[in-house]
Amino acid sequence: MESLKAHRNKIAVALILAALLGALAFYYLYGNSRSTENAYINADVVNVAAQVSGRVVAVHVKDNQHVHKGDALFDIDPEPFAIALERAQADLALARQAARQDNAEVAAARALVNQAESDLANAHSTYIRDKELVAQHFLSQQSLDDAQTRMQALQATLEQARAKLAKALSAPEKTDERGDVLKAQAAIDQAKLDLEHTRIIAAQDGQISNLTLTAGSLVGVGVPLFALIADNSFHIDANFKETELVGIHPGQNADIRIDMYPGQHFQGTVESLSGGTGTAFSLLPPQNATGNWVKIAQRVPVRIKLAPTDAEHPLRIGATATVSVQLK
């Protein structure tokens, strides 16, 4: 009996120890971490679009091809834009010609003023001389009246010449500072920019995705044509329940298992926590103020920056993952 009792005691002790070890293991695995299977790979995606409209004449890349910053992606027919540039250059030449003509008018108006002033001065001298001769009875009064009339006419001519000069001087002195010249120069700058934009280049290193564009297609300004997934921008969007956010903060390490690579572990770091739940930013947020309401724990996106991976484990946007954030 005593041996049976001792055996039972050993079994009880073993069970208690096993329970304690299990509790410690559970605390170690789950008490020091937060885990979720609601996690997906994401990355910075550039929606490639044209800045000018036109017909595509060449596509230089293929779907899923890797490109570097500055690589040519596709070309839009440049001929209409080259013609527009030539037209703008011709308009600038005409504007400058008109400006130079106006400058010539200033010189001519100034010459007229100088001539009118000289003629008026001579007429005034003649009038003074004739006035003295009339006083000495060497010249008739009619001659003096004629001299005065001529002097008054020349005074009017001078005023007209001065008004014309003032009008000519109201235009900018420098040709390139005139409004019409500046406008024509701006049109050239815009035409050059449009011509440059007929070749669309990669904004950064990355992988082409969802490419269906072909030569001959008509494209519009700002219409997304395909995607460029930026290198070194991959991260995990892990959706934790709001009740699991306690203790999670930026800088913590995370262990990541990606379903497409069974048995492989990837490392990451908590980068940020969203300012709202996933439903708060949806196109149709829930209307909890009407109808029957059932309380459901909401999920908050946590962004986890992935450590660089090797070439044998390329990442794909949208792939599922399991994330465990280490709280300590």
PDB file of C-alpha atoms in Angstrom, residues 5 20 55 72 95 107 115 126 154 173 177 180 182 206 210 224 274 296 302:
ATOM      1  CA  LYS A   5       0.766   5.559  -2.400  1.00  0.00           C
ATOM      2  CA  LEU A  20       4.036  24.252 -14.484  1.00  0.00           C
ATOM      3  CA  ARG A  55       0.109  57.240 -79.315  1.00  0.00           C
ATOM      4  CA  ALA A  72      13.319  53.917 -70.632  1.00  0.00           C
ATOM      5  CA  ALA A  95       7.834  88.607 -80.759  1.00  0.00           C
ATOM      6  CA  ALA A 107      14.721 106.175 -81.965  1.00  0.00           C
ATOM      7  CA  GLN A 115      14.142 118.192 -85.035  1.00  0.00           C
ATOM      8  CA  THR A 126      13.263 134.661 -86.357  1.00  0.00           C
ATOM      9  CA  LEU A 154       6.117 124.350 -84.652  1.00  0.00           C
ATOM     10  CA  GLU A 173      13.587  98.936 -73.083  1.00  0.00           C
ATOM     11  CA  GLU A 177      11.601  91.788 -70.797  1.00  0.00           C
ATOM     12  CA  ASP A 180       4.861  89.014 -75.424  1.00  0.00           C
ATOM     13  CA  LEU A 182       8.307  86.342 -72.083  1.00  0.00           C
ATOM     14  CA  GLY A 206      12.009  48.029 -59.139  1.00  0.00           C
ATOM     15  CA  ASN A 210       0.671  44.176 -64.568  1.00  0.00           C
ATOM     16  CA  PRO A 224      -2.222  54.510 -64.676  1.00  0.00           C
ATOM     17  CA  SER A 274      -1.870  52.808 -37.879  1.00  0.00           C
ATOM     18  CA  ILE A 296     -16.602  42.746 -32.865  1.00  0.00           C
ATOM     19  CA  VAL A 302       0.850  47.373 -37.826  1.00  0.00           C
TER      20      VAL A 302
END
